Coordinates of C-alpha atoms in Angstrom, one line a residue:
X110 CA 28.7 149.8 155.0
X111 CA 28.3 150.5 151.7
X112 CA 31.7 152.0 150.9
X113 CA 33.3 149.0 152.9
X114 CA 31.4 146.3 151.0
X115 CA 32.4 147.9 147.8
X116 CA 36.1 148.1 148.9
X117 CA 36.0 144.3 149.8
X118 CA 34.5 143.2 146.4
X119 CA 37.1 145.4 144.5
X120 CA 40.0 143.7 146.4
X121 CA 38.5 140.0 145.7
X122 CA 38.2 141.3 142.1
X123 CA 41.9 141.8 141.6
X124 CA 43.3 139.0 144.0
X125 CA 45.7 136.6 142.3
X126 CA 44.0 133.2 143.0
X127 CA 46.4 129.9 142.3
X128 CA 44.9 126.6 141.5
X129 CA 47.1 123.2 141.9
X130 CA 45.1 120.2 140.3
X131 CA 47.2 118.0 142.6
X132 CA 46.8 119.9 145.7
X133 CA 43.1 120.3 144.9
X134 CA 42.9 116.5 145.2
X135 CA 44.9 116.4 148.2
X136 CA 48.5 115.6 146.6
X137 CA 51.6 117.3 147.8
X138 CA 54.3 119.3 145.6
X139 CA 56.9 116.6 146.3
X140 CA 54.8 113.9 144.3
X141 CA 53.9 116.2 141.6
X142 CA 57.7 117.0 141.0
X143 CA 58.7 113.4 141.3
X144 CA 56.3 112.4 138.6
X145 CA 57.1 115.3 136.2
X146 CA 60.7 114.4 136.6
X147 CA 60.0 110.7 135.9
X148 CA 58.3 111.7 132.7
X149 CA 61.1 113.8 131.6
X150 CA 63.6 110.9 132.4
X151 CA 61.3 108.4 130.5
X152 CA 61.2 110.5 127.5
X153 CA 64.9 111.2 127.5
X154 CA 65.7 107.4 127.7
X155 CA 63.5 106.9 124.8
X156 CA 65.4 109.4 122.9
X157 CA 68.7 108.0 124.1
X158 CA 67.5 104.4 123.1
X159 CA 66.6 105.8 119.6
X160 CA 69.9 107.5 119.1
X161 CA 71.7 104.5 120.3
X162 CA 69.8 102.5 117.6
X163 CA 70.6 105.0 114.9
X164 CA 74.2 104.8 115.8
X165 CA 74.2 100.9 115.9
X166 CA 72.3 101.0 112.5
X167 CA 74.8 103.2 111.0
X168 CA 77.9 101.2 112.2
X169 CA 76.4 98.1 111.0
X170 CA 75.7 99.5 107.5
X171 CA 79.1 100.7 107.6
X172 CA 80.5 97.3 108.1
X173 CA 78.5 95.6 105.8
X174 CA 79.5 97.9 103.0
X175 CA 83.1 97.7 103.7
X176 CA 82.7 93.8 103.8
X177 CA 81.0 94.0 100.3
X178 CA 83.8 96.2 99.1
X179 CA 86.4 93.8 100.2
X180 CA 84.5 90.8 98.6
X181 CA 84.1 92.9 95.4
X182 CA 87.9 93.4 95.4
X183 CA 88.8 89.8 95.9
X184 CA 86.1 88.9 93.3
X185 CA 87.7 91.1 90.6
X186 CA 91.5 90.0 91.2
X187 CA 90.2 86.3 91.5
X188 CA 88.5 86.4 88.0
X189 CA 91.9 88.1 86.8
X190 CA 93.7 84.8 88.4
X191 CA 91.4 82.5 86.9
X192 CA 91.5 83.9 83.3
X193 CA 95.2 84.0 83.6
X194 CA 95.2 80.3 84.5
X195 CA 93.0 79.8 81.5
X196 CA 95.2 81.6 79.1
X197 CA 98.1 80.0 80.3
X198 CA 96.7 76.4 79.5
X199 CA 95.6 77.7 76.4
X200 CA 99.1 78.7 75.5
X201 CA 100.9 75.6 76.4
X202 CA 98.7 72.9 76.3
X203 CA 100.2 71.2 73.4
X204 CA 103.7 71.4 75.0
X205 CA 103.2 70.3 78.5
X206 CA 103.5 66.7 77.8
X207 CA 106.6 67.1 75.6
X208 CA 108.2 69.2 78.5
X209 CA 107.2 66.8 81.3
X210 CA 105.4 69.7 82.8
X211 CA 102.3 70.5 84.7
X212 CA 100.4 73.7 85.4
X213 CA 97.8 74.1 88.2
X214 CA 95.4 76.6 89.3
X215 CA 97.7 78.3 91.8
X216 CA 99.5 79.4 88.4
X217 CA 102.3 77.2 89.0
X218 CA 104.2 75.6 85.9
X219 CA 106.3 72.9 87.2
X220 CA 109.3 71.1 85.3
X221 CA 109.4 67.8 86.8
X222 CA 111.7 65.8 84.9
X223 CA 115.2 66.0 86.7
X224 CA 116.8 64.1 83.8
X225 CA 116.1 67.0 81.5
X226 CA 117.0 69.9 83.9
X227 CA 120.5 69.4 85.4
X228 CA 123.3 67.1 86.0
X229 CA 123.3 65.3 89.7
X230 CA 124.9 67.9 92.1
X231 CA 125.4 70.4 89.5
X232 CA 123.8 73.9 88.4
X233 CA 124.5 74.1 84.8
X234 CA 121.6 73.8 82.5
X235 CA 121.3 70.6 80.3
X236 CA 121.0 71.5 76.6
X237 CA 117.4 69.9 76.5
X238 CA 116.3 72.4 79.4
X239 CA 117.8 75.4 77.5
X240 CA 115.7 74.4 74.4
X241 CA 112.6 74.0 76.4
X242 CA 113.3 77.5 78.1
X243 CA 113.9 79.0 74.6
X244 CA 110.5 78.1 73.6
X245 CA 108.5 78.4 77.0
X246 CA 110.2 81.8 78.6
X247 CA 109.5 84.2 75.7
X248 CA 105.8 83.1 75.2
X249 CA 105.1 82.8 79.1
X250 CA 106.5 86.4 79.4
X251 CA 104.2 87.8 76.5
X252 CA 101.1 86.2 78.1
X253 CA 102.0 87.8 81.7
X254 CA 102.7 91.0 79.9
X255 CA 99.3 91.5 78.4
X256 CA 97.3 94.9 79.3
X257 CA 95.0 92.8 81.3
X258 CA 97.5 91.2 83.5
X259 CA 100.7 93.0 84.0
X260 CA 99.6 95.8 86.4
X261 CA 98.2 92.8 88.4
X262 CA 101.4 90.8 88.9
X263 CA 103.3 91.3 92.0
X264 CA 105.8 88.6 91.5
X265 CA 107.2 86.2 89.1
X266 CA 109.0 83.3 91.0
X267 CA 111.6 81.0 89.9
X268 CA 111.8 78.1 92.3
X269 CA 114.4 75.4 92.8
X270 CA 113.9 72.3 94.8
X271 CA 115.7 69.3 95.7
X272 CA 114.9 65.7 97.1
X273 CA 115.7 65.0 100.9
X274 CA 119.0 63.1 99.9
X275 CA 122.1 65.0 101.2
X276 CA 122.8 67.7 104.0
X277 CA 120.0 70.4 104.1
X278 CA 122.3 73.3 103.6
X279 CA 124.1 72.0 100.8
X280 CA 120.8 71.4 99.0
X281 CA 119.8 74.9 99.7
X282 CA 122.9 76.2 98.1
X283 CA 122.6 74.1 95.2
X284 CA 118.8 74.9 94.6
X285 CA 119.6 78.7 95.0
X286 CA 122.4 78.3 92.2
X287 CA 120.1 76.4 90.0
X288 CA 117.5 79.0 90.2
X289 CA 119.9 81.8 89.6
X290 CA 121.2 79.8 86.5
X291 CA 117.7 79.7 85.3
X292 CA 117.1 83.4 85.8
X293 CA 120.1 84.5 84.2
X294 CA 119.2 82.4 81.0
X295 CA 115.8 83.6 80.8
X296 CA 116.6 87.1 81.4
X297 CA 118.3 87.5 77.9
X298 CA 115.4 85.6 76.2
X299 CA 113.3 88.8 76.7
X300 CA 113.0 91.9 74.8
X301 CA 114.2 95.3 76.3
X302 CA 111.0 96.4 77.4
X303 CA 109.9 93.0 78.6
X304 CA 113.1 93.1 80.9
X305 CA 112.6 96.5 81.9
X306 CA 109.3 95.4 83.2
X307 CA 110.1 92.0 84.5
X308 CA 113.2 92.7 86.5
X309 CA 111.4 94.3 89.3
X310 CA 109.3 91.1 89.7
X311 CA 111.4 88.2 88.7
X312 CA 113.2 86.4 92.0
X313 CA 115.1 83.3 92.2
X314 CA 114.3 81.1 95.2
X315 CA 116.1 78.0 96.2
X316 CA 114.1 76.2 98.5
X317 CA 116.4 72.9 99.2
X318 CA 114.2 69.9 100.1
X319 CA 111.5 71.9 102.3
X320 CA 108.7 71.2 100.1
X321 CA 109.0 67.6 98.6
X322 CA 106.3 66.2 96.6
X323 CA 104.4 63.4 98.4
X324 CA 102.8 60.3 96.9
X325 CA 100.5 58.4 99.4
X326 CA 102.2 60.1 101.9
X327 CA 105.7 59.2 100.8
X328 CA 108.3 61.5 99.1
X329 CA 108.6 61.1 95.5
X330 CA 112.3 61.8 95.3
X331 CA 112.3 62.1 91.3
X332 CA 109.3 64.6 91.2
X333 CA 110.8 66.5 94.3
X334 CA 114.0 67.6 91.9
X335 CA 112.3 70.1 90.1
X336 CA 112.0 73.9 88.8
X337 CA 108.8 75.6 89.2
X338 CA 107.6 79.1 87.8
X339 CA 105.2 80.8 89.8
X340 CA 103.0 84.0 89.5
X341 CA 101.8 85.9 92.3
X342 CA 98.9 88.2 91.7
X343 CA 97.1 91.3 93.5
X344 CA 94.4 88.6 94.6
X345 CA 96.9 87.3 97.1
X346 CA 97.9 90.7 98.0
X347 CA 94.4 92.1 98.5
X348 CA 93.7 89.0 100.5
X349 CA 96.5 89.3 102.8
X350 CA 95.8 93.4 103.3
X351 CA 92.2 92.5 104.1
X352 CA 93.2 89.8 106.6
X353 CA 95.6 92.2 108.1
X354 CA 93.2 95.1 108.6
X355 CA 90.8 92.8 110.2
X356 CA 93.3 91.0 112.3
X357 CA 94.6 94.5 113.6
X358 CA 91.0 95.5 114.6

């Protein structure tokens, strides 16, 4: 009996005993596994939500940074445009009244006295307009060709406009002929270096009666017959590129 008792105690000493806390309370394995899975899923969802928020925040900051960069680009080129307007005003303020011309913030210089420009239905420069161009255009090009402006100018437009009298396409041909005449005359008023820089930028544009000058909603036929010199800078180009990128998105 003593030997049997020793054997029994020895076996109990080395017997592997398992303990399950949920089973001890009467819970089954299914509940335990479901609770554990739920805990894992809950933890994983928290991690996914955190990751989603981090990605959202990163994307938001990227968009904000790009918007700030776009604003800075526009601000820079808009400052150039504003300063160019100031310098053109300063250069020609004593002459505009004599020339019957005006300059506005869009960088348009408008010669608006038709009797000084061309004879009726003709595209030959009047002597008075030649005198004006002799004085105006070399100074105009010198301002535009300054180091702070020359690389920011994308187009120098010479525009011819007529009133609404006459047939539209006849006036189109007339206005185109007039701007070509002005361009040809002005081209020989530049130095060789100025001409080399400007020839890829200057364009002659005849617009017929498509852009009349209205006074109180009624066309002013005298003011509508005019020649305009316009400058297009990188400010407009940058705005167009930014708008194109946002539209494509």
